[in-house]
Amino acid sequence: MINRTAVVASKTGLHARPAALFAQAAAKSAVPVTISVDDKPPVAAGSLLQIMTLGVKQGDEVVLSTEEGNEDALEQLVKLLETDLDA
């Protein structure tokens, strides 16, 4: 399992538009990726509803996880989270 951390840059955190854009990108990658924050259990990164349950705010550090060999997809998702998707 590969883990990467990212600091969420969007002003609204992972809510509404930023969460939808992230979930769509994760689903399109066709790679199973999970996202977690704090001590909450990880959820599917491609599920908008599950992402919204995490309550991620701007500046929160999240952990993305996937299987070995999917590093490129993980890197793209990290870059997306570290971009202000509200802009």
CSV table of C-alpha atoms in Angstrom, one decimal:
chain,number,residue,atom,x,y,z
A,1,MET,CA,0.0,0.0,0.0
A,2,ILE,CA,1.3,3.5,-0.9
A,3,ASN,CA,0.3,6.5,1.2
A,4,ARG,CA,0.7,10.2,0.3
A,5,THR,CA,-0.4,13.2,2.3
A,6,ALA,CA,-1.8,16.4,0.8
A,7,VAL,CA,-2.9,19.7,2.4
A,8,VAL,CA,-6.3,20.8,1.0
A,9,ALA,CA,-6.0,24.2,-0.7
A,10,SER,CA,-9.6,24.9,-1.6
A,11,LYS,CA,-11.2,27.7,0.5
A,12,THR,CA,-14.3,25.6,1.1
A,13,GLY,CA,-12.3,22.4,1.8
A,14,LEU,CA,-13.7,19.3,0.2
A,15,HIS,CA,-17.3,20.5,-0.1
A,16,ALA,CA,-19.5,21.1,-3.1
A,17,ARG,CA,-17.5,21.9,-6.3
A,18,PRO,CA,-14.0,20.9,-5.1
A,19,ALA,CA,-15.2,17.6,-3.7
A,20,ALA,CA,-17.1,16.9,-6.9
A,21,LEU,CA,-14.0,17.7,-9.1
A,22,PHE,CA,-11.8,15.5,-6.9
A,23,ALA,CA,-14.2,12.6,-6.9
A,24,GLN,CA,-14.6,12.8,-10.6
A,25,ALA,CA,-10.8,12.7,-11.1
A,26,ALA,CA,-10.4,9.8,-8.7
A,27,ALA,CA,-13.2,7.8,-10.5
A,28,LYS,CA,-11.7,8.5,-13.9
A,29,SER,CA,-8.3,7.3,-12.9
A,30,ALA,CA,-9.8,3.7,-12.7
A,31,VAL,CA,-7.4,3.1,-9.7
A,32,PRO,CA,-8.8,2.2,-6.3
A,33,VAL,CA,-7.8,5.2,-4.1
A,34,THR,CA,-9.0,5.9,-0.6
A,35,ILE,CA,-8.9,9.2,1.3
A,36,SER,CA,-8.8,9.8,5.1
A,37,VAL,CA,-8.5,12.6,7.5
A,38,ASP,CA,-7.6,12.6,11.2
A,39,ASP,CA,-8.7,9.4,12.9
A,40,LYS,CA,-11.7,8.8,10.6
A,41,PRO,CA,-11.8,5.6,8.6
A,42,PRO,CA,-10.7,5.9,4.9
A,43,VAL,CA,-13.4,6.3,2.2
A,44,ALA,CA,-13.5,5.7,-1.5
A,45,ALA,CA,-11.9,8.8,-3.2
A,46,GLY,CA,-14.3,8.4,-6.2
A,47,SER,CA,-17.4,8.7,-4.1
A,48,LEU,CA,-18.6,12.3,-3.6
A,49,LEU,CA,-21.0,11.4,-0.8
A,50,GLN,CA,-18.3,9.5,1.1
A,51,ILE,CA,-15.9,12.4,0.7
A,52,MET,CA,-18.4,14.9,2.0
A,53,THR,CA,-18.8,12.8,5.2
A,54,LEU,CA,-15.2,13.5,6.1
A,55,GLY,CA,-15.8,17.2,6.7
A,56,VAL,CA,-12.4,18.2,5.2
A,57,LYS,CA,-11.6,21.9,5.6
A,58,GLN,CA,-9.0,24.1,4.0
A,59,GLY,CA,-5.6,23.4,5.4
A,60,ASP,CA,-6.5,19.9,6.6
A,61,GLU,CA,-4.0,17.2,5.9
A,62,VAL,CA,-5.5,14.2,4.2
A,63,VAL,CA,-4.0,10.8,3.4
A,64,LEU,CA,-4.5,9.2,0.0
A,65,SER,CA,-3.8,5.5,-0.3
A,66,THR,CA,-3.6,3.0,-3.2
A,67,GLU,CA,-1.9,-0.2,-4.2
A,68,GLU,CA,1.7,-0.4,-5.4
A,69,GLY,CA,2.1,0.5,-9.1
A,70,ASN,CA,-0.4,3.3,-9.1
A,71,GLU,CA,1.9,6.1,-8.0
A,72,ASP,CA,1.2,8.3,-11.1
A,73,ALA,CA,-2.6,8.4,-10.4
A,74,LEU,CA,-1.9,9.1,-6.7
A,75,GLU,CA,0.4,12.0,-7.6
A,76,GLN,CA,-2.2,13.6,-9.9
A,77,LEU,CA,-4.8,13.4,-7.2
A,78,VAL,CA,-2.4,14.9,-4.6
A,79,LYS,CA,-1.7,17.8,-7.0
A,80,LEU,CA,-5.4,18.4,-7.5
A,81,LEU,CA,-6.0,18.6,-3.8
A,82,GLU,CA,-3.2,21.0,-3.3
A,83,THR,CA,-4.8,23.4,-5.9
A,84,ASP,CA,-7.5,25.9,-5.0
A,85,LEU,CA,-10.4,24.3,-6.9
A,86,ASP,CA,-12.7,27.2,-5.9
A,87,ALA,CA,-10.8,29.6,-8.2
